[in-house]
PDB file of C-alpha atoms in Angstrom:
ATOM      1  CA  MET A 123      92.778 -68.684 176.987  1.00 52.00           C
ATOM      2  CA  LYS A 124      90.213 -66.201 175.705  1.00 55.00           C
ATOM      3  CA  LYS A 125      92.834 -64.368 173.617  1.00 59.00           C
ATOM      4  CA  LEU A 126      94.053 -67.667 172.170  1.00 49.00           C
ATOM      5  CA  PHE A 127      90.483 -68.616 171.227  1.00 51.00           C
ATOM      6  CA  LEU A 128      89.906 -65.239 169.527  1.00 52.00           C
ATOM      7  CA  MET A 129      93.219 -65.504 167.667  1.00 53.00           C
ATOM      8  CA  ALA A 130      92.291 -68.998 166.429  1.00 50.00           C
ATOM      9  CA  ILE A 131      88.944 -67.728 165.129  1.00 54.00           C
ATOM     10  CA  ALA A 132      90.641 -64.765 163.408  1.00 54.00           C
ATOM     11  CA  ALA A 133      93.176 -67.090 161.765  1.00 47.00           C
ATOM     12  CA  LEU A 134      90.426 -69.442 160.618  1.00 44.00           C
ATOM     13  CA  MET A 135      88.512 -66.538 159.090  1.00 48.00           C
ATOM     14  CA  ALA A 136      91.629 -65.239 157.354  1.00 44.00           C
ATOM     15  CA  ILE A 137      92.519 -68.553 155.693  1.00 37.00           C
ATOM     16  CA  THR A 138      88.969 -69.563 154.800  1.00 37.00           C
ATOM     17  CA  SER A 139      87.406 -68.169 151.661  1.00 38.00           C
ATOM     18  CA  VAL A 140      84.529 -65.848 152.411  1.00 41.00           C
ATOM     19  CA  LYS A 141      81.484 -66.345 150.211  1.00 44.00           C
ATOM     20  CA  ALA A 142      79.717 -63.247 148.914  1.00 46.00           C
ATOM     21  CA  GLN A 143      75.959 -63.040 149.125  1.00 67.00           C
ATOM     22  CA  ASN A 144      74.191 -64.136 145.943  1.00 77.00           C
ATOM     23  CA  PRO A 145      71.233 -61.904 145.042  1.00 81.00           C
ATOM     24  CA  GLY A 146      68.166 -63.976 144.162  1.00 82.00           C
ATOM     25  CA  GLU A 147      69.362 -67.054 146.070  1.00 87.00           C
ATOM     26  CA  PHE A 148      67.064 -69.113 148.311  1.00 93.00           C
ATOM     27  CA  TYR A 149      68.796 -71.256 150.925  1.00 94.00           C
ATOM     28  CA  LEU A 150      68.190 -73.591 153.842  1.00 96.00           C
ATOM     29  CA  LYS A 151      70.419 -73.329 156.913  1.00 96.00           C
ATOM     30  CA  PRO A 152      70.242 -76.210 159.421  1.00 98.00           C
ATOM     31  CA  MET A 153      71.786 -75.087 162.710  1.00 97.00           C
ATOM     32  CA  VAL A 154      72.593 -76.318 166.222  1.00 98.00           C
ATOM     33  CA  GLY A 155      74.032 -74.686 169.290  1.00 97.00           C
ATOM     34  CA  GLY A 156      73.539 -73.641 172.857  1.00 97.00           C
ATOM     35  CA  THR A 157      71.590 -71.115 174.889  1.00 96.00           C
ATOM     36  CA  LEU A 158      72.289 -69.206 178.079  1.00 95.00           C
ATOM     37  CA  ALA A 159      68.867 -68.292 179.370  1.00 93.00           C
ATOM     38  CA  THR A 160      67.314 -66.548 182.328  1.00 90.00           C
ATOM     39  CA  THR A 161      64.205 -64.539 183.072  1.00 88.00           C
ATOM     40  CA  THR A 162      63.970 -60.849 183.870  1.00 88.00           C
ATOM     41  CA  GLY A 163      61.945 -59.458 186.752  1.00 79.00           C
ATOM     42  CA  ASP A 164      63.648 -61.337 189.582  1.00 72.00           C
ATOM     43  CA  SER A 165      67.209 -60.286 190.395  1.00 74.00           C
ATOM     44  CA  ASP A 166      67.930 -63.640 192.093  1.00 80.00           C
ATOM     45  CA  ASN A 167      67.502 -65.609 188.854  1.00 83.00           C
ATOM     46  CA  LYS A 168      70.646 -67.119 187.340  1.00 90.00           C
ATOM     47  CA  MET A 169      71.394 -68.259 183.796  1.00 91.00           C
ATOM     48  CA  LYS A 170      71.036 -71.862 182.727  1.00 93.00           C
ATOM     49  CA  PHE A 171      72.518 -73.665 179.732  1.00 95.00           C
ATOM     50  CA  GLY A 172      70.291 -75.273 177.104  1.00 95.00           C
ATOM     51  CA  PHE A 173      70.160 -76.596 173.546  1.00 97.00           C
ATOM     52  CA  VAL A 174      68.911 -74.902 170.380  1.00 97.00           C
ATOM     53  CA  GLY A 175      68.419 -76.597 167.019  1.00 97.00           C
ATOM     54  CA  GLY A 176      66.447 -76.069 163.861  1.00 97.00           C
ATOM     55  CA  PHE A 177      66.732 -74.259 160.568  1.00 97.00           C
ATOM     56  CA  ASP A 178      66.380 -70.945 158.747  1.00 96.00           C
ATOM     57  CA  LEU A 179      64.995 -70.456 155.257  1.00 96.00           C
ATOM     58  CA  GLY A 180      66.587 -67.434 153.649  1.00 94.00           C
ATOM     59  CA  TYR A 181      66.458 -65.256 150.572  1.00 94.00           C
ATOM     60  CA  ASP A 182      69.250 -62.898 149.483  1.00 92.00           C
ATOM     61  CA  PHE A 183      67.597 -59.793 148.030  1.00 93.00           C
ATOM     62  CA  SER A 184      70.955 -58.172 147.293  1.00 91.00           C
ATOM     63  CA  GLU A 185      74.611 -58.434 148.300  1.00 88.00           C
ATOM     64  CA  ASN A 186      73.753 -56.356 151.377  1.00 91.00           C
ATOM     65  CA  PHE A 187      70.286 -57.562 152.457  1.00 94.00           C
ATOM     66  CA  ALA A 188      68.579 -60.887 153.157  1.00 94.00           C
ATOM     67  CA  LEU A 189      65.518 -62.118 155.053  1.00 96.00           C
ATOM     68  CA  THR A 190      65.373 -65.349 157.030  1.00 96.00           C
ATOM     69  CA  LEU A 191      62.419 -67.229 158.512  1.00 97.00           C
ATOM     70  CA  GLY A 192      63.307 -69.891 161.039  1.00 96.00           C
ATOM     71  CA  ALA A 193      61.951 -72.681 163.190  1.00 97.00           C
ATOM     72  CA  LEU A 194      64.058 -73.399 166.282  1.00 97.00           C
ATOM     73  CA  TYR A 195      63.553 -75.717 169.229  1.00 98.00           C
ATOM     74  CA  THR A 196      64.954 -73.645 172.101  1.00 96.00           C
ATOM     75  CA  MET A 197      65.541 -74.624 175.737  1.00 95.00           C
ATOM     76  CA  GLN A 198      65.027 -71.574 177.953  1.00 94.00           C
ATOM     77  CA  GLY A 199      64.229 -70.882 181.604  1.00 90.00           C
ATOM     78  CA  ALA A 200      66.250 -69.929 184.669  1.00 90.00           C
ATOM     79  CA  LYS A 201      67.817 -71.166 187.901  1.00 89.00           C
ATOM     80  CA  LYS A 202      67.191 -69.725 191.355  1.00 86.00           C
ATOM     81  CA  ASN A 203      68.843 -71.229 194.419  1.00 86.00           C
ATOM     82  CA  ASP A 204      68.005 -74.966 194.200  1.00 84.00           C
ATOM     83  CA  ASP A 205      65.120 -74.442 191.767  1.00 85.00           C
ATOM     84  CA  LYS A 206      65.439 -74.953 188.026  1.00 89.00           C
ATOM     85  CA  GLY A 207      62.788 -73.698 185.630  1.00 88.00           C
ATOM     86  CA  ASN A 208      62.749 -75.307 182.188  1.00 93.00           C
ATOM     87  CA  LEU A 209      60.787 -73.488 179.488  1.00 93.00           C
ATOM     88  CA  ASP A 210      60.985 -75.028 176.022  1.00 96.00           C
ATOM     89  CA  TYR A 211      59.687 -73.301 172.890  1.00 97.00           C
ATOM     90  CA  ILE A 212      59.407 -73.695 169.153  1.00 98.00           C
ATOM     91  CA  ASN A 213      60.572 -70.213 168.136  1.00 97.00           C
ATOM     92  CA  VAL A 214      59.791 -68.713 164.726  1.00 98.00           C
ATOM     93  CA  PRO A 215      62.050 -65.700 164.017  1.00 97.00           C
ATOM     94  CA  LEU A 216      61.705 -63.421 160.971  1.00 97.00           C
ATOM     95  CA  LEU A 217      65.013 -61.586 160.686  1.00 97.00           C
ATOM     96  CA  ALA A 218      66.389 -58.880 158.439  1.00 96.00           C
ATOM     97  CA  ASN A 219      70.087 -59.501 157.711  1.00 95.00           C
ATOM     98  CA  VAL A 220      72.116 -56.434 156.756  1.00 95.00           C
ATOM     99  CA  TYR A 221      75.622 -57.267 155.513  1.00 93.00           C
ATOM    100  CA  VAL A 222      78.072 -54.598 156.670  1.00 93.00           C
ATOM    101  CA  THR A 223      80.975 -56.343 154.934  1.00 91.00           C
ATOM    102  CA  LYS A 224      81.389 -59.574 153.024  1.00 88.00           C
ATOM    103  CA  GLY A 225      80.124 -62.397 155.244  1.00 90.00           C
ATOM    104  CA  LEU A 226      79.322 -60.258 158.340  1.00 95.00           C
ATOM    105  CA  ALA A 227      75.642 -59.500 158.979  1.00 95.00           C
ATOM    106  CA  ILE A 228      73.754 -57.549 161.618  1.00 97.00           C
ATOM    107  CA  LYS A 229      70.317 -59.077 162.181  1.00 96.00           C
ATOM    108  CA  ALA A 230      67.109 -58.153 163.957  1.00 97.00           C
ATOM    109  CA  GLY A 231      63.379 -58.758 163.740  1.00 97.00           C
ATOM    110  CA  PRO A 232      60.323 -60.166 165.509  1.00 97.00           C
ATOM    111  CA  GLN A 233      59.985 -63.680 166.908  1.00 97.00           C
ATOM    112  CA  VAL A 234      57.009 -65.664 168.115  1.00 98.00           C
ATOM    113  CA  GLY A 235      57.516 -68.691 170.359  1.00 97.00           C
ATOM    114  CA  PHE A 236      55.121 -71.546 171.095  1.00 97.00           C
ATOM    115  CA  MET A 237      55.639 -73.197 174.482  1.00 96.00           C
ATOM    116  CA  THR A 238      56.113 -76.971 174.369  1.00 96.00           C
ATOM    117  CA  ARG A 239      57.144 -77.599 177.991  1.00 95.00           C
ATOM    118  CA  ALA A 240      57.232 -75.743 181.306  1.00 92.00           C
ATOM    119  CA  LYS A 241      58.613 -77.382 184.434  1.00 93.00           C
ATOM    120  CA  LEU A 242      59.803 -76.146 187.800  1.00 90.00           C
ATOM    121  CA  ASN A 243      62.142 -78.868 189.063  1.00 89.00           C
ATOM    122  CA  ASP A 244      60.014 -81.981 188.335  1.00 86.00           C
ATOM    123  CA  GLY A 245      56.586 -80.304 188.481  1.00 90.00           C
ATOM    124  CA  ASP A 246      54.627 -79.276 185.388  1.00 90.00           C
ATOM    125  CA  ILE A 247      53.743 -75.541 185.436  1.00 88.00           C
ATOM    126  CA  LYS A 248      52.541 -75.196 181.838  1.00 90.00           C
ATOM    127  CA  ASP A 249      49.003 -74.269 182.980  1.00 90.00           C
ATOM    128  CA  LEU A 250      50.447 -71.240 184.802  1.00 89.00           C
ATOM    129  CA  CYS A 251      52.257 -69.953 181.697  1.00 89.00           C
ATOM    130  CA  ASN A 252      51.262 -68.062 178.574  1.00 92.00           C
ATOM    131  CA  LYS A 253      51.519 -70.473 175.656  1.00 95.00           C
ATOM    132  CA  VAL A 254      52.783 -67.820 173.194  1.00 96.00           C
ATOM    133  CA  ASP A 255      55.919 -65.738 173.712  1.00 95.00           C
ATOM    134  CA  PHE A 256      56.951 -62.673 171.706  1.00 97.00           C
ATOM    135  CA  SER A 257      60.536 -61.433 171.589  1.00 96.00           C
ATOM    136  CA  ILE A 258      62.959 -59.385 169.508  1.00 97.00           C
ATOM    137  CA  PRO A 259      66.150 -61.193 168.496  1.00 97.00           C
ATOM    138  CA  VAL A 260      69.172 -59.020 167.664  1.00 97.00           C
ATOM    139  CA  GLY A 261      72.583 -60.330 166.711  1.00 97.00           C
ATOM    140  CA  LEU A 262      75.480 -60.919 164.374  1.00 97.00           C
ATOM    141  CA  SER A 263      76.407 -63.703 162.007  1.00 96.00           C
ATOM    142  CA  TYR A 264      79.526 -64.496 160.060  1.00 96.00           C
ATOM    143  CA  GLU A 265      79.573 -66.707 156.965  1.00 93.00           C
ATOM    144  CA  PHE A 266      82.619 -68.517 155.593  1.00 91.00           C
ATOM    145  CA  SER A 267      82.617 -71.372 153.047  1.00 89.00           C
ATOM    146  CA  ASP A 268      78.847 -71.876 153.565  1.00 89.00           C
ATOM    147  CA  PHE A 269      79.294 -72.281 157.354  1.00 95.00           C
ATOM    148  CA  ILE A 270      77.571 -69.636 159.471  1.00 95.00           C
ATOM    149  CA  ILE A 271      78.318 -68.730 163.084  1.00 97.00           C
ATOM    150  CA  ASP A 272      75.329 -66.898 164.542  1.00 97.00           C
ATOM    151  CA  ALA A 273      75.095 -65.075 167.904  1.00 97.00           C
ATOM    152  CA  ARG A 274      71.757 -63.632 169.044  1.00 97.00           C
ATOM    153  CA  TYR A 275      70.223 -62.058 172.092  1.00 97.00           C
ATOM    154  CA  ASN A 276      66.455 -62.540 172.384  1.00 96.00           C
ATOM    155  CA  ILE A 277      64.794 -59.659 174.234  1.00 95.00           C
ATOM    156  CA  GLY A 278      61.575 -60.946 175.792  1.00 93.00           C
ATOM    157  CA  ILE A 279      58.473 -58.798 175.334  1.00 94.00           C
ATOM    158  CA  SER A 280      55.709 -61.108 176.609  1.00 92.00           C
ATOM    159  CA  LYS A 281      55.141 -62.083 180.215  1.00 91.00           C
ATOM    160  CA  ILE A 282      55.929 -65.745 180.861  1.00 90.00           C
ATOM    161  CA  PHE A 283      53.274 -66.265 183.506  1.00 87.00           C
ATOM    162  CA  LYS A 284      49.573 -65.535 183.304  1.00 84.00           C
ATOM    163  CA  SER A 285      48.677 -62.484 185.394  1.00 72.00           C
ATOM    164  CA  GLU A 286      47.035 -64.463 188.200  1.00 58.00           C
ATOM    165  CA  ALA A 287      49.975 -66.891 188.450  1.00 54.00           C
ATOM    166  CA  SER A 288      52.739 -64.503 189.481  1.00 54.00           C
ATOM    167  CA  THR A 289      53.131 -61.116 191.127  1.00 58.00           C
ATOM    168  CA  VAL A 290      56.501 -60.622 189.384  1.00 64.00           C
ATOM    169  CA  SER A 291      56.440 -59.747 185.691  1.00 81.00           C
ATOM    170  CA  GLN A 292      58.998 -62.170 184.250  1.00 88.00           C
ATOM    171  CA  ARG A 293      60.138 -62.246 180.614  1.00 91.00           C
ATOM    172  CA  ASN A 294      62.563 -64.502 178.740  1.00 92.00           C
ATOM    173  CA  SER A 295      66.134 -63.324 178.211  1.00 93.00           C
ATOM    174  CA  VAL A 296      68.154 -65.655 175.979  1.00 95.00           C
ATOM    175  CA  ILE A 297      71.647 -65.630 174.470  1.00 97.00           C
ATOM    176  CA  MET A 298      72.052 -68.085 171.567  1.00 97.00           C
ATOM    177  CA  LEU A 299      75.184 -69.235 169.779  1.00 97.00           C
ATOM    178  CA  THR A 300      74.734 -71.553 166.789  1.00 97.00           C
ATOM    179  CA  VAL A 301      76.684 -73.025 163.917  1.00 97.00           C
ATOM    180  CA  GLY A 302      74.883 -73.679 160.657  1.00 97.00           C
ATOM    181  CA  TYR A 303      75.501 -74.720 157.079  1.00 97.00           C
ATOM    182  CA  LYS A 304      74.035 -72.812 154.128  1.00 93.00           C
ATOM    183  CA  ILE A 305      72.483 -75.083 151.467  1.00 94.00           C
ATOM    184  CA  PRO A 306      71.510 -73.230 148.253  1.00 92.00           C
ATOM    185  CA  LEU A 307      68.068 -74.277 146.983  1.00 91.00           C
ATOM    186  CA  ASN A 308      68.017 -72.723 143.502  1.00 81.00           C
ATOM    187  CA  ARG A 309      71.457 -73.305 141.983  1.00 68.00           C
TER     188      ARG A 309
END
């Protein structure tokens, strides 16, 4: 099944025209997708599935380099036994995009997240959490015919809980997969 899926993606990429980067172009990229999230610091934590949606604003400096600034609503958290922790953020990533070949970019940069919700099962735990979260997203994206598939791993830097709230130093760990559409703004 996995091989069939990879072959279908390769065939799609081969038959679809790949768009080159356009130096001097500003663009908006609405995007939606899913997250697999957990927290580090507790080996019993398991991943949980969530939603991610938002947009990137980008500028192509050259055929090989672009910067993007985004705003993403991201569902994060973790599962442990029968407990489910839901941590929702508005994440603002600033990413450098280095194109290693036409359409394929390696990306990395800083990200700040602003907590909008924190629940453990049905109980609100927002008062126990730090309201701002810093992380480093790293990933790959592939662009074809203005569609962009983006895969990122967000490495959490900030502690989730305030120091007096938890004896375990937990940080966010999030895998994101999104699909977006590139809309040129200055053509």
